[in-house]
Amino acid sequence: MTFGENLQFLRKRANLTQEDLAEKMEVSRQSVSKWESNLSYPETDAILRLCSLFHCDMDTLLRGDVSRRFGEDASLWDKHMNGFAAAIAGGVGLVLLGVTLLMLLGEFFGWVMAGGVVFFLFLAAAVTIFIVSGMNHDIFLRQHPGIGPCYDKEEMDRFERRFPLLIAVPVVLLLLGLTAMIPMDMNAPARFTKDQWDAVCGGLFLLCVTIAASALTWAGIQHSKYGFPEEKMTPGERKVGRIWGVGKVGRIWGVGMVAATALYVGLGYGLDLWKQAAPVIYSVAALLCAALTILVKKDDEA
């Protein structure tokens, strides 16, 4: 395919008119028409901007076949990012599961030290996953220069319609877990002491937190997989996002849940507030992250 045919394919795939592309490139529509007709070629800096806009390397754009390359890249990118999302979400789940076991082991068996060891083992496993997955993602990008989100508008629109549900369901699960703690706390079975039953209620709530946080982290990385946040990123943010494979949404939930866990463990060890602190800290963290996600989405759409 010629450069003009490649450009026309990419423009139509992105559901852009010649006027839309001209506006993004800050040129006239006639210039875009000439490029697609191979009557003229853009300057080097314009070619680089086209490569960035369509997530394509220069060699493929100028001399390759982008239709075949995008078919191959779409499958490779999708498989890699799905695995990356699962790994990071699993790491988040491990951290929170370790916190749950730490609380239950200390309350039911008096194994405070053992619970601490279990928590730090889970934390070490999670950190290993984060480091290995992040470095593998960086290697993947270096081995496949120019690769990136390569979905057509229909696929992106379909995910955009699903995304609010992917955020809402885990948050609702978190709030339902918090709501269930109230009647459960008032109806403790006779075979449990008050402290033990509080630990059971707190443990069930933390399991809801674990599921919700893992699901939200997965959803955030899936959002960046489709490339939605990148257009609104600064160059520095875009570089960080491509290295770690997460956009604004992924960073919001990742930082929020890590900060909440650090605060919870600190209050647990420092003030022995394992059962009391969990509902407040994680509920507030989830609501703040949800609010920030909505604000980011509105900013991206502006």
Short mmCIF file of C-alpha atoms in Angstrom, two decimals:
data_model
loop_
_atom_site.label_atom_id
_atom_site.label_comp_id
_atom_site.label_asym_id
_atom_site.label_seq_id
_atom_site.Cartn_x
_atom_site.Cartn_y
_atom_site.Cartn_z
CA MET A 1 0.00 0.00 0.00
CA THR A 2 1.11 3.56 -0.66
CA PHE A 3 1.40 6.25 1.99
CA GLY A 4 -1.85 7.80 0.78
CA GLU A 5 -3.72 4.49 0.98
CA ASN A 6 -2.34 3.82 4.45
CA LEU A 7 -3.36 7.26 5.66
CA GLN A 8 -6.85 6.91 4.21
CA PHE A 9 -7.25 3.50 5.87
CA LEU A 10 -6.17 4.86 9.25
CA ARG A 11 -8.37 7.94 8.97
CA LYS A 12 -11.48 5.95 8.09
CA ARG A 13 -10.71 3.35 10.74
CA ALA A 14 -10.65 6.15 13.33
CA ASN A 15 -13.96 7.43 11.92
CA LEU A 16 -12.44 10.80 10.99
CA THR A 17 -13.33 12.93 8.02
CA GLN A 18 -10.65 14.76 6.07
CA GLU A 19 -11.78 17.93 7.83
CA ASP A 20 -11.40 16.24 11.25
CA LEU A 21 -7.89 15.06 10.45
CA ALA A 22 -6.94 18.45 9.02
CA GLU A 23 -8.09 20.11 12.25
CA LYS A 24 -6.06 17.71 14.40
CA MET A 25 -2.98 18.21 12.20
CA GLU A 26 -3.55 21.99 11.94
CA VAL A 27 -3.46 21.94 8.14
CA SER A 28 -6.06 22.53 5.42
CA ARG A 29 -8.44 19.84 4.20
CA GLN A 30 -6.83 20.18 0.76
CA SER A 31 -3.48 19.17 2.26
CA VAL A 32 -4.98 15.98 3.68
CA SER A 33 -6.66 15.26 0.34
CA LYS A 34 -3.32 15.65 -1.46
CA TRP A 35 -1.60 13.34 1.05
CA GLU A 36 -4.20 10.63 0.51
CA SER A 37 -3.94 11.04 -3.28
CA ASN A 38 -0.13 10.82 -3.11
CA LEU A 39 0.09 14.24 -4.77
CA SER A 40 2.22 15.53 -1.90
CA TYR A 41 3.80 14.30 1.30
CA PRO A 42 3.74 15.86 4.77
CA GLU A 43 6.89 17.14 6.40
CA THR A 44 8.76 14.94 8.86
CA ASP A 45 7.24 16.49 11.97
CA ALA A 46 3.74 16.01 10.51
CA ILE A 47 4.52 12.36 9.76
CA LEU A 48 5.63 11.86 13.36
CA ARG A 49 2.36 13.43 14.56
CA LEU A 50 0.40 11.09 12.30
CA CYS A 51 2.28 8.12 13.75
CA SER A 52 1.45 9.27 17.27
CA LEU A 53 -2.19 9.96 16.40
CA PHE A 54 -2.79 6.55 14.81
CA HIS A 55 -0.34 4.54 16.97
CA CYS A 56 1.67 3.43 13.94
CA ASP A 57 5.41 3.36 13.28
CA MET A 58 6.85 5.50 10.48
CA ASP A 59 8.17 2.64 8.36
CA THR A 60 4.76 0.93 8.20
CA LEU A 61 2.96 4.21 7.50
CA LEU A 62 5.26 5.19 4.63
CA ARG A 63 6.06 1.84 3.00
CA GLY A 64 4.11 -0.94 4.71
CA ASP A 65 0.58 -2.30 4.74
CA VAL A 66 -1.19 -0.85 7.77
CA SER A 67 -4.32 -2.96 7.23
CA ARG A 68 -2.33 -6.19 7.69
CA ARG A 69 -0.15 -4.74 10.43
CA PHE A 70 -3.13 -3.49 12.40
CA GLY A 71 -4.80 -6.90 12.20
CA GLU A 72 -1.68 -8.54 13.65
CA ASP A 73 -1.05 -5.79 16.19
CA ALA A 74 -4.66 -5.75 17.39
CA SER A 75 -4.51 -9.41 18.36
CA LEU A 76 -1.05 -9.12 19.95
CA TRP A 77 -1.87 -5.91 21.86
CA ASP A 78 -5.21 -7.22 23.08
CA LYS A 79 -3.73 -10.48 24.38
CA HIS A 80 -0.83 -8.72 26.10
CA MET A 81 -2.95 -6.03 27.76
CA ASN A 82 -5.56 -8.54 28.96
CA GLY A 83 -2.80 -10.54 30.65
CA PHE A 84 -1.26 -7.39 32.09
CA ALA A 85 -4.61 -6.25 33.49
CA ALA A 86 -5.23 -9.65 35.09
CA ALA A 87 -1.76 -9.67 36.68
CA ILE A 88 -2.03 -6.18 38.20
CA ALA A 89 -5.59 -6.80 39.42
CA GLY A 90 -4.42 -10.08 40.94
CA GLY A 91 -1.58 -8.28 42.72
CA VAL A 92 -4.02 -5.77 44.22
CA GLY A 93 -6.21 -8.67 45.34
CA LEU A 94 -3.26 -10.39 47.01
CA VAL A 95 -2.42 -7.29 49.08
CA LEU A 96 -5.99 -6.93 50.35
CA LEU A 97 -6.39 -10.67 50.94
CA GLY A 98 -3.24 -10.54 53.05
CA VAL A 99 -4.80 -7.76 55.15
CA THR A 100 -7.94 -9.88 55.65
CA LEU A 101 -5.96 -12.92 56.79
CA LEU A 102 -3.85 -10.74 59.08
CA MET A 103 -6.96 -9.56 60.92
CA LEU A 104 -8.67 -12.98 61.12
CA LEU A 105 -5.60 -14.91 62.25
CA GLY A 106 -4.90 -12.38 64.98
CA GLU A 107 -8.48 -12.33 66.30
CA PHE A 108 -9.43 -16.04 66.12
CA PHE A 109 -6.13 -17.72 66.91
CA GLY A 110 -4.07 -14.99 68.56
CA TRP A 111 -1.46 -15.42 65.81
CA VAL A 112 -0.58 -11.76 65.50
CA MET A 113 3.02 -12.45 64.50
CA ALA A 114 2.02 -15.23 62.11
CA GLY A 115 -0.64 -12.97 60.61
CA GLY A 116 1.97 -10.31 60.04
CA VAL A 117 4.23 -12.84 58.32
CA VAL A 118 1.37 -13.98 56.09
CA PHE A 119 0.53 -10.38 55.18
CA PHE A 120 4.10 -9.54 54.23
CA LEU A 121 4.39 -12.76 52.20
CA PHE A 122 1.29 -11.76 50.26
CA LEU A 123 2.66 -8.23 49.93
CA ALA A 124 5.99 -9.57 48.64
CA ALA A 125 4.17 -11.72 46.07
CA ALA A 126 2.11 -8.72 44.95
CA VAL A 127 5.15 -6.46 44.66
CA THR A 128 6.91 -9.15 42.61
CA ILE A 129 3.91 -9.30 40.29
CA PHE A 130 3.86 -5.50 39.94
CA ILE A 131 7.58 -5.28 39.17
CA VAL A 132 7.73 -8.24 36.78
CA SER A 133 4.53 -7.26 34.96
CA GLY A 134 5.62 -3.63 34.66
CA MET A 135 9.05 -4.54 33.32
CA ASN A 136 7.60 -7.12 30.92
CA HIS A 137 5.19 -4.49 29.65
CA ASP A 138 8.07 -2.08 29.06
CA ILE A 139 9.98 -4.82 27.20
CA PHE A 140 6.88 -5.58 25.12
CA LEU A 141 6.60 -1.95 24.03
CA ARG A 142 10.31 -1.76 23.14
CA GLN A 143 10.12 -5.00 21.15
CA HIS A 144 7.05 -3.79 19.28
CA PRO A 145 7.72 -0.12 18.47
CA GLY A 146 4.65 1.77 17.35
CA ILE A 147 2.24 -0.77 18.80
CA GLY A 148 -0.65 0.58 20.81
CA PRO A 149 -4.45 0.72 20.95
CA CYS A 150 -5.71 -0.31 17.51
CA TYR A 151 -9.47 -0.68 17.81
CA ASP A 152 -12.08 0.68 15.45
CA LYS A 153 -14.69 3.16 16.63
CA GLU A 154 -17.39 0.52 17.03
CA GLU A 155 -15.23 -1.51 19.43
CA MET A 156 -14.28 1.58 21.41
CA ASP A 157 -17.89 2.78 21.60
CA ARG A 158 -18.98 -0.65 22.83
CA PHE A 159 -16.43 -0.54 25.64
CA GLU A 160 -17.35 3.05 26.49
CA ARG A 161 -20.95 1.95 27.00
CA ARG A 162 -19.83 -0.89 29.30
CA PHE A 163 -17.29 1.10 31.27
CA PRO A 164 -19.70 2.94 33.64
CA LEU A 165 -21.11 -0.46 34.64
CA LEU A 166 -17.61 -1.84 35.22
CA ILE A 167 -17.03 1.01 37.68
CA ALA A 168 -20.49 1.08 39.27
CA VAL A 169 -20.86 -2.65 40.09
CA PRO A 170 -17.71 -2.95 42.27
CA VAL A 171 -18.51 0.30 44.07
CA VAL A 172 -22.06 -0.93 44.76
CA LEU A 173 -20.63 -4.25 46.01
CA LEU A 174 -18.43 -2.29 48.41
CA LEU A 175 -21.40 -0.29 49.70
CA LEU A 176 -23.55 -3.44 50.02
CA GLY A 177 -20.78 -5.06 52.06
CA LEU A 178 -20.72 -2.03 54.32
CA THR A 179 -24.53 -2.08 54.63
CA ALA A 180 -24.58 -5.81 55.48
CA MET A 181 -22.21 -5.24 58.39
CA ILE A 182 -24.88 -3.29 60.32
CA PRO A 183 -27.49 -6.09 60.76
CA MET A 184 -24.74 -8.72 61.04
CA ASP A 185 -23.06 -6.83 63.87
CA MET A 186 -26.37 -6.68 65.76
CA ASN A 187 -27.07 -10.42 65.44
CA ALA A 188 -23.92 -12.16 66.63
CA PRO A 189 -24.27 -15.98 67.08
CA ALA A 190 -23.81 -17.25 70.62
CA ARG A 191 -20.78 -19.38 69.70
CA PHE A 192 -18.75 -16.27 68.83
CA THR A 193 -17.43 -13.65 71.19
CA LYS A 194 -18.14 -10.03 70.34
CA ASP A 195 -14.60 -9.46 69.12
CA GLN A 196 -14.63 -12.62 67.02
CA TRP A 197 -17.93 -11.71 65.38
CA ASP A 198 -16.63 -8.20 64.69
CA ALA A 199 -13.64 -9.83 63.01
CA VAL A 200 -15.94 -12.02 60.88
CA CYS A 201 -17.96 -8.96 59.81
CA GLY A 202 -14.78 -7.04 59.08
CA GLY A 203 -13.32 -10.00 57.18
CA LEU A 204 -16.42 -10.30 54.96
CA PHE A 205 -16.31 -6.58 54.29
CA LEU A 206 -12.61 -6.80 53.38
CA LEU A 207 -13.40 -9.64 50.97
CA CYS A 208 -15.88 -7.28 49.29
CA VAL A 209 -13.11 -4.66 49.20
CA THR A 210 -10.71 -7.21 47.67
CA ILE A 211 -13.12 -8.16 44.91
CA ALA A 212 -14.13 -4.55 44.25
CA ALA A 213 -10.58 -3.18 44.20
CA SER A 214 -9.35 -5.95 41.89
CA ALA A 215 -12.30 -5.41 39.53
CA LEU A 216 -11.79 -1.65 39.50
CA THR A 217 -8.06 -1.98 38.83
CA TRP A 218 -8.82 -4.36 35.94
CA ALA A 219 -11.41 -1.94 34.55
CA GLY A 220 -8.97 0.98 34.78
CA ILE A 221 -6.29 -0.87 32.79
CA GLN A 222 -8.87 -2.04 30.27
CA HIS A 223 -9.86 1.62 29.85
CA SER A 224 -6.26 2.58 29.06
CA LYS A 225 -5.97 -0.47 26.76
CA TYR A 226 -8.39 1.23 24.41
CA GLY A 227 -6.34 4.43 24.52
CA PHE A 228 -9.07 6.77 25.81
CA PRO A 229 -7.01 8.91 28.23
CA GLU A 230 -3.93 9.45 26.06
CA GLU A 231 -5.24 12.31 23.96
CA LYS A 232 -5.73 14.46 27.07
CA MET A 233 -2.40 13.52 28.66
CA THR A 234 0.63 15.76 28.82
CA PRO A 235 3.76 14.27 27.16
CA GLY A 236 5.12 13.27 30.58
CA GLU A 237 1.85 11.56 31.58
CA ARG A 238 1.66 9.79 28.24
CA LYS A 239 5.17 8.36 28.72
CA VAL A 240 4.34 7.05 32.19
CA GLY A 241 1.05 5.63 30.94
CA ARG A 242 2.71 3.73 28.09
CA ILE A 243 5.43 2.33 30.34
CA TRP A 244 3.03 1.04 32.97
CA GLY A 245 0.08 0.39 30.71
CA VAL A 246 -2.34 2.40 32.83
CA GLY A 247 -4.11 5.67 32.16
CA LYS A 248 -5.65 8.21 34.49
CA VAL A 249 -8.39 5.87 35.67
CA GLY A 250 -5.97 3.05 36.47
CA ARG A 251 -3.68 5.38 38.39
CA ILE A 252 -6.57 6.82 40.41
CA TRP A 253 -7.72 3.42 41.66
CA GLY A 254 -4.22 2.01 42.06
CA VAL A 255 -2.93 4.93 44.14
CA GLY A 256 -6.22 5.21 46.06
CA MET A 257 -6.33 1.55 47.13
CA VAL A 258 -2.60 1.40 47.97
CA ALA A 259 -2.92 4.56 50.10
CA ALA A 260 -6.02 3.18 51.85
CA THR A 261 -4.25 -0.11 52.60
CA ALA A 262 -1.17 1.67 53.95
CA LEU A 263 -3.36 3.83 56.22
CA TYR A 264 -5.35 0.81 57.39
CA VAL A 265 -2.27 -1.28 58.25
CA GLY A 266 -0.74 1.72 60.03
CA LEU A 267 -3.85 2.28 62.16
CA GLY A 268 -4.13 -1.45 62.79
CA TYR A 269 -0.61 -1.87 64.10
CA GLY A 270 -0.38 1.54 65.75
CA LEU A 271 -3.79 1.87 67.42
CA ASP A 272 -5.21 -1.67 67.12
CA LEU A 273 -8.10 -0.44 64.96
CA TRP A 274 -8.25 -3.43 62.64
CA LYS A 275 -12.03 -3.88 62.79
CA GLN A 276 -13.11 -0.27 63.26
CA ALA A 277 -10.96 1.37 60.57
CA ALA A 278 -11.65 -0.90 57.57
CA PRO A 279 -15.23 0.18 56.73
CA VAL A 280 -14.48 3.88 57.03
CA ILE A 281 -11.15 3.93 55.21
CA TYR A 282 -12.08 1.75 52.24
CA SER A 283 -15.56 3.22 51.80
CA VAL A 284 -14.22 6.78 51.78
CA ALA A 285 -11.35 5.77 49.45
CA ALA A 286 -13.74 4.06 47.02
CA LEU A 287 -16.15 7.00 46.94
CA LEU A 288 -13.31 9.49 46.41
CA CYS A 289 -11.83 7.36 43.61
CA ALA A 290 -15.26 7.02 41.98
CA ALA A 291 -15.77 10.79 42.14
CA LEU A 292 -12.33 11.43 40.63
CA THR A 293 -13.05 8.90 37.88
CA ILE A 294 -16.25 10.74 36.95
CA LEU A 295 -14.39 14.08 36.90
CA VAL A 296 -11.63 12.62 34.72
CA LYS A 297 -14.17 11.19 32.30
CA LYS A 298 -15.90 14.56 32.02
CA ASP A 299 -12.54 16.25 31.42
CA ASP A 300 -11.65 13.73 28.70
CA GLU A 301 -14.96 14.35 26.97
CA ALA A 302 -14.68 18.15 27.17
#
